[in-house]
Coordinates of C-alpha atoms in Angstrom, one line a residue:
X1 CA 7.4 28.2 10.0
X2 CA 9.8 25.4 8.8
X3 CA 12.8 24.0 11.1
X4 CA 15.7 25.2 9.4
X5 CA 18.7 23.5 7.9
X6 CA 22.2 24.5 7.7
X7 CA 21.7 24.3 4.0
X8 CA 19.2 27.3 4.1
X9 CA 19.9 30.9 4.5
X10 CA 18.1 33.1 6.7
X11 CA 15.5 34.6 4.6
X12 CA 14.8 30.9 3.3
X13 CA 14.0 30.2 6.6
X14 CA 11.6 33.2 7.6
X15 CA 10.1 33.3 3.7
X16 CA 6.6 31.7 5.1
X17 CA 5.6 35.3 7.4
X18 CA 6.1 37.5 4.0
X19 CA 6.2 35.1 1.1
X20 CA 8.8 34.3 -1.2
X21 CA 8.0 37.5 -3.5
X22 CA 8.5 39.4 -0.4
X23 CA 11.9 37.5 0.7
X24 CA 13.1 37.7 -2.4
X25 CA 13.0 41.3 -2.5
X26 CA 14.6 41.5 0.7
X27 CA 17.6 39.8 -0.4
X28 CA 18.1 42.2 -3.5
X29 CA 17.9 44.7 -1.0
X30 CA 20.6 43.6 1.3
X31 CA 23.8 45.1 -0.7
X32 CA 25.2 48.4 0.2
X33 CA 26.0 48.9 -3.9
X34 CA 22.1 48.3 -4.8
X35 CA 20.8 50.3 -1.7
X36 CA 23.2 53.0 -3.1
X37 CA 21.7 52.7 -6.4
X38 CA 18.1 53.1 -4.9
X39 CA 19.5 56.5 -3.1
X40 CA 21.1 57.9 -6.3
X41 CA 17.9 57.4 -8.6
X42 CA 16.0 59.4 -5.5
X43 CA 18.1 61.9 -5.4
X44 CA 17.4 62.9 -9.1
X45 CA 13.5 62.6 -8.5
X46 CA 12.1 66.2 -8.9
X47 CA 8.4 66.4 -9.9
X48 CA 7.3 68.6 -12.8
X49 CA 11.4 69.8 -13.4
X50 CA 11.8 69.9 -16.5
X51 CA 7.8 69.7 -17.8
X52 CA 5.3 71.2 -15.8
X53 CA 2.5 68.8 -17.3
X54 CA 4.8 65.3 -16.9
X55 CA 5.3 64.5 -13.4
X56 CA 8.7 62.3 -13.5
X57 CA 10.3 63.7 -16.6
X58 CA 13.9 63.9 -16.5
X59 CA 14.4 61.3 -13.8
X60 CA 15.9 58.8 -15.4
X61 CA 20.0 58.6 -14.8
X62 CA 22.1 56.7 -18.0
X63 CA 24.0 53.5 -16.9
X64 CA 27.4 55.6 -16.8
X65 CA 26.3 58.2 -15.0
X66 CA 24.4 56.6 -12.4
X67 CA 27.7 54.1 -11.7
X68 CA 29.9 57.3 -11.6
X69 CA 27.4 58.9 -8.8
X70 CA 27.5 55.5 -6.7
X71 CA 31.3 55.2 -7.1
X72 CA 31.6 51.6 -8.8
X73 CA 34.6 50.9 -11.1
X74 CA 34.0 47.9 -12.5
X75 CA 31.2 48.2 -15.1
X76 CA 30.6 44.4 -15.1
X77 CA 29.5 44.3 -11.3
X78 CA 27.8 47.6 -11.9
X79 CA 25.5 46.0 -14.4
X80 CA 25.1 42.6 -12.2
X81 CA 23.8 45.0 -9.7
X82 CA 21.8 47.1 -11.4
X83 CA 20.2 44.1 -13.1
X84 CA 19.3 42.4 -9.9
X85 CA 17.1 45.6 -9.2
X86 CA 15.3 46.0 -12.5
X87 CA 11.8 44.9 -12.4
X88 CA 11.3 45.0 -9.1
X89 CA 12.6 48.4 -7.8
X90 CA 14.2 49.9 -10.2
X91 CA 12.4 50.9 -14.3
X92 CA 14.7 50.8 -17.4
X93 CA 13.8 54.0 -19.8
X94 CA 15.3 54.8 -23.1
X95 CA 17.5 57.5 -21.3
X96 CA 18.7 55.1 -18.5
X97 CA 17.3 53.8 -15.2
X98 CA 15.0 55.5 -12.9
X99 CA 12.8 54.3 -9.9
X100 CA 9.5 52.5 -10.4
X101 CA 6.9 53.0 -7.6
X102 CA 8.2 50.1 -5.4
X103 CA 11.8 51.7 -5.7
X104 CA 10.3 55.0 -4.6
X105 CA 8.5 53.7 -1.7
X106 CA 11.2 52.0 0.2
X107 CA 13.3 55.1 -0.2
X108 CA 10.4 57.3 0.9
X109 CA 9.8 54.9 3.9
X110 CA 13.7 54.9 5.0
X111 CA 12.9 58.8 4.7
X112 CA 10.2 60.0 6.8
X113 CA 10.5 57.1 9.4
X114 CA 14.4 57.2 10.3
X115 CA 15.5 60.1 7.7
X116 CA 14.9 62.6 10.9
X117 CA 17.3 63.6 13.5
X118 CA 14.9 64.8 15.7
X119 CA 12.3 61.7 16.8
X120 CA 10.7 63.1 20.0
X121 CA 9.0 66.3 21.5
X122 CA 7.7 67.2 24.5
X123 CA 4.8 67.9 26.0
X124 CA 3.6 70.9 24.5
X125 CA 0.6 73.1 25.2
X126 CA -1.8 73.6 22.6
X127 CA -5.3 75.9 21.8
X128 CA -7.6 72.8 22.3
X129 CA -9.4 72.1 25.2
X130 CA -10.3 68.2 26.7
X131 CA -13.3 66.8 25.4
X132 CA -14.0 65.6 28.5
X133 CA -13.6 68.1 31.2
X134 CA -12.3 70.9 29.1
X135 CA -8.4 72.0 30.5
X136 CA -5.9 72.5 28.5
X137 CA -4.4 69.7 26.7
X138 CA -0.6 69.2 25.6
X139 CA 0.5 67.4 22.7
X140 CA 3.7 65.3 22.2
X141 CA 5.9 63.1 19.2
X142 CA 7.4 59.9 20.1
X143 CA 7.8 56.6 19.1
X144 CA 6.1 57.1 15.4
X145 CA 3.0 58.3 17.2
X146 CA 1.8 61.8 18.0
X147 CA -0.2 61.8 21.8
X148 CA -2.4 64.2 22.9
X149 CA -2.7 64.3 26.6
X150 CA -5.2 66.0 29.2
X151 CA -3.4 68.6 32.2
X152 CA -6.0 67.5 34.5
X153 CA -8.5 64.7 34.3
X154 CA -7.4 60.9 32.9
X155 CA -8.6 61.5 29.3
X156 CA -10.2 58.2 27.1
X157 CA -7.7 55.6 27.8
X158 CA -5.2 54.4 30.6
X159 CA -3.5 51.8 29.6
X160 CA -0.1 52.4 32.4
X161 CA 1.1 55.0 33.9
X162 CA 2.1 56.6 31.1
X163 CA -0.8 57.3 29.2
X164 CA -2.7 58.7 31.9
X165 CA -4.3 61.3 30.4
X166 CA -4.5 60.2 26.9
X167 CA -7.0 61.5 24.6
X168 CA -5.7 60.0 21.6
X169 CA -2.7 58.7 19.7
X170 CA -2.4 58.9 16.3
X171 CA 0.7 57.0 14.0
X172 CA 2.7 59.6 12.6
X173 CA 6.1 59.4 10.4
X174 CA 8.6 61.4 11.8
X175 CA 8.3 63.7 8.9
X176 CA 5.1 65.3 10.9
X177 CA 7.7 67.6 13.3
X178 CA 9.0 69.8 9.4
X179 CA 5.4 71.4 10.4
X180 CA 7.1 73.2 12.8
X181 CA 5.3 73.7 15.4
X182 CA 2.7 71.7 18.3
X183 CA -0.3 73.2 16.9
X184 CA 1.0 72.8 13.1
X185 CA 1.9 68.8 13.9
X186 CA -1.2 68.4 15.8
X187 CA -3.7 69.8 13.1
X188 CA -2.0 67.8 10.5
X189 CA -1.6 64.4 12.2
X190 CA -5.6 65.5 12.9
X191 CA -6.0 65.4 9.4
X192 CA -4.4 62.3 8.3
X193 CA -6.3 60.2 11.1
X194 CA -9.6 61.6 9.9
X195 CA -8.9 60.5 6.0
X196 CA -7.5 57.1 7.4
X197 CA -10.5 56.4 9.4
X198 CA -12.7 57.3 6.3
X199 CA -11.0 54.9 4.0
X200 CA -10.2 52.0 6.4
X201 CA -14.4 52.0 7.2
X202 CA -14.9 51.6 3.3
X203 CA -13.2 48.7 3.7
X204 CA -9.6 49.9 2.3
X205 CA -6.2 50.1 4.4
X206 CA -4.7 53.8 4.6
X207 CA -1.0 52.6 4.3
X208 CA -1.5 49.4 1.8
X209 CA -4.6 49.8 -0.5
X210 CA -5.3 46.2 0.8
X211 CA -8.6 45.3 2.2
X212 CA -9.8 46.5 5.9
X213 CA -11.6 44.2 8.5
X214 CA -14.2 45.9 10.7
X215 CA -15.2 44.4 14.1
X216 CA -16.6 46.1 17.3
X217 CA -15.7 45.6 20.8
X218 CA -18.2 46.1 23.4
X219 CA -16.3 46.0 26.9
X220 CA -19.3 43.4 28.8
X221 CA -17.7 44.5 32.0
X222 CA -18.0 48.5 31.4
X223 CA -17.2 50.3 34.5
X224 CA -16.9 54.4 35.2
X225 CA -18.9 54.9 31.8
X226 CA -18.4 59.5 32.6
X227 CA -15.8 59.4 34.8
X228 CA -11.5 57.8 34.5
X229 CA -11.2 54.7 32.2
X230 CA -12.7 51.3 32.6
X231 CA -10.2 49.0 34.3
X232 CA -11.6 46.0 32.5
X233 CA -11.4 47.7 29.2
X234 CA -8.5 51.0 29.7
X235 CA -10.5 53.1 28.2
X236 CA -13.4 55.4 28.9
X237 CA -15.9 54.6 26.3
X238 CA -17.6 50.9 26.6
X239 CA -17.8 50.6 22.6
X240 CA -15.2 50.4 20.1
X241 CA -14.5 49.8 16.7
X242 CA -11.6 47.4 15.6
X243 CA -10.0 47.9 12.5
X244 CA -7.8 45.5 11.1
X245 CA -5.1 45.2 7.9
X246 CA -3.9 41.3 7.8
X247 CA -1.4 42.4 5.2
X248 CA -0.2 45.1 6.1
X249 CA -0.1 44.0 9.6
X250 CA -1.6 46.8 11.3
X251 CA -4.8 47.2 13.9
X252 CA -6.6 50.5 15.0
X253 CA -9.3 51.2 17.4
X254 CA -10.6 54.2 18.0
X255 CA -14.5 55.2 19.4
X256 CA -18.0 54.6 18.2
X257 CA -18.0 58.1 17.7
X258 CA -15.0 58.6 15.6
X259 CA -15.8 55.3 13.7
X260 CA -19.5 56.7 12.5
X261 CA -18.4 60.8 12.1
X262 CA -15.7 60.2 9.9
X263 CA -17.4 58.3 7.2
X264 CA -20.8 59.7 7.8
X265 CA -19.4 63.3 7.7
X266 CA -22.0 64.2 5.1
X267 CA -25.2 63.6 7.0
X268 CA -23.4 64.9 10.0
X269 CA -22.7 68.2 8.3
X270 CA -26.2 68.6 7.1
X271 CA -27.5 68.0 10.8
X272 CA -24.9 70.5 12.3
X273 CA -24.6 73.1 9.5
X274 CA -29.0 74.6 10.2
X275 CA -27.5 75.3 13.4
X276 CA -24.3 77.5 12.3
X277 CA -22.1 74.8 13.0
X278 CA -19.6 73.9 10.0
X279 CA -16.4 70.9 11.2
X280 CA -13.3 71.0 9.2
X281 CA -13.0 67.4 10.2
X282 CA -15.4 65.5 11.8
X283 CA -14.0 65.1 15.3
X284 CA -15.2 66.5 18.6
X285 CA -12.2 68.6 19.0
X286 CA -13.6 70.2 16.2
X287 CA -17.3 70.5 17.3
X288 CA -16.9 72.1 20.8
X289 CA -21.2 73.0 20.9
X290 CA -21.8 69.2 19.5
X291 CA -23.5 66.8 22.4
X292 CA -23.0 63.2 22.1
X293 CA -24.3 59.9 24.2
X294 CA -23.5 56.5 23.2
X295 CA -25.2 53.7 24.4
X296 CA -25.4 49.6 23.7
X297 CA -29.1 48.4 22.6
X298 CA -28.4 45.0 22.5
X299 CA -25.4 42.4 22.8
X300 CA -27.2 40.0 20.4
X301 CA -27.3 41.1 17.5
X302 CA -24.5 43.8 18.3
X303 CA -26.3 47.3 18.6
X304 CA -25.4 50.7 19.7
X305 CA -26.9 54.1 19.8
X306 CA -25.4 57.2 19.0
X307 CA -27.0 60.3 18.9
X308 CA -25.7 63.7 18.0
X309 CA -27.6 67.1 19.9
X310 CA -26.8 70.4 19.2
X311 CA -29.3 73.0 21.1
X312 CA -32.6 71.6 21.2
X313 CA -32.2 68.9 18.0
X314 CA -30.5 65.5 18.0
X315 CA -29.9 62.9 15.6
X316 CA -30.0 59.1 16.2
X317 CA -27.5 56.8 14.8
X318 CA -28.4 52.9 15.0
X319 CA -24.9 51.2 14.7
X320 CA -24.8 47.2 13.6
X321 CA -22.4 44.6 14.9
X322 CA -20.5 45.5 11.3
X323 CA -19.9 48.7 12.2
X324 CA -22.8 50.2 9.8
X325 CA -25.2 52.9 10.7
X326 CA -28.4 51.2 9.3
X327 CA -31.2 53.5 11.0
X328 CA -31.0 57.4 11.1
X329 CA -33.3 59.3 12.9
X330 CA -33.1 63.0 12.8

């Protein structure tokens, strides 16, 4: 990032981290006026209102109208508004102005992150047993993230005192708590992680479309490998898989295990389903009868063993240093 000068504002000075396309459309955003305009073109949004076979007809607002709703006198600074958003956030139509797909998602993120009153929960009990030692587990909202947490032994990771107990964590807009209830909020946030994990191991980010970096992480220092967290590593399992999104700016890590179900969920399913086992998703919470063991093969070249038993028949998973499953051995 560039010293700044007096002459430079403080956008100019930051537009390095996000760009200058990105800066730019953080200026246009910071003006009550515009911001209003963005909230008055959402308000009108109603899919399939008027024609149950066109999803956004109708949502277009004519330049009167839509000054009159944001409360602007002046039709000159109206319009040098309104033309500052145009092309970027905002679509003109033959009927007036309505919200292109960037417009809609800043609203929509505003929305379902901050949009909420209620942000938190607590601990609740729910009708899902630990993975690990089987008591009952509770399950919690806070800080964008929905935490499900083990009554009695230390769960997969320990990271401070307050995630002893943690079986996972899962990023969550507020807009998860309208389900209602613990159960209703844990199932879907269960869900949504699944579909995420699938799409960020082909490669694609859940939140941007961008492209997805894999890596995995064997802790080389693995200690209590059936029993409480590593200390080296603050977490239970020695191998994990890294998933990253430069653009988007967001890492997840999650198990071997969750990394090679979710996307292999078909040949998992026609392993399990012979047996009269069928997963909704393909997590263990799901697949109380399913045995697992992982294990590291080798440091150089990166290779771990997974293998999948239910009664008296397993299935071997050879996992690469990319993440890939590139034997199967049923």
């Amino acid at each position: 990032m560039n010293e700044p000068t007096t002459a430079e504002s403080p956008l100019e000075i930051v537009k390095e981290a996000a760009g200058s396309s990105a800066s730019d459309a953080f200026s246009i955003l910071g003006n009550e006026t515009r911001l209003a305009i963005l909230v008055a073109l959402w308000d009108e949004l109603e899919p399939f209102a008027e024609d149950p076979t066109k999803y956004w007809v109708g949502s277009a607002i004519p330049f009167s109208e839509l000054r009159r709703r944001v409360g602007v006198r002046d039709p000159g600074q109206f319009h040098y508004h309104i033309d500052k958003l145009v092309g970027r956030f905002v679509r003109k139509t033959d009927d007036g102005f309505e919200l292109n797909t960037a417009g809609k998602q800043v609203v929509r993120t505003v929305i379902a992150t901050v949009g909420f009153d209620e942000q938190s929960t607590e601990p609740t009990e729910i009708d899902d047993p630990c993975p690990f030692c089987g008591a009952p587990t509770v399950v919690s909202y806070h800080n964008f993230r929905l935490h499900q947490f083990c009554t009695e032994c230390e769960g997969a990771f320990s990271f401070d005192e307050h995630t002893k107990g943690l079986i996972v964590s899962w990023k969550s807009f507020p807009a998860l708590l309208s389900h209602g209830t613990a159960e209703g909020m844990y199932y879907a946030s269960l869900r949504e992680a699944a579909h995420k994990y699938a799409l960020r191991y082909e490669g694609v980010c859940a939140r941007c479309s961008g492209p997805i970096t894999r890596s995995p992480h064997i802790c080389e220092a693995h200690e209590n490998h059936d029993g409480p967290s590593c200390p080296n590593s603050s977490r239970r399992f020695e191998f994990a898989g890294r998933f990253v999104c430069d653009l988007y700016k967001e890492g997840n890590i999650c198990s071997v295990l969750k990394a090679v179900l979710v996307p292999h969920h078909r040949v998992i399913v026609e392993f399990l389903v012979p047996h009269g086992v069928l997963p909704e998703v393909p997590y263990l919470t799901e697949v109380p009868s399913l045995e697992t063991e992982v294990s590291v093969i080798s440091m150089d070249p990166k290779r771990v063993r997974v293998t999948l038993g239910v009664e008296d028949d397993e299935l071997d998973l050879l996992v690469d240093e990319d993440i890939n499953v590139v034997e199967a051995a049923h």
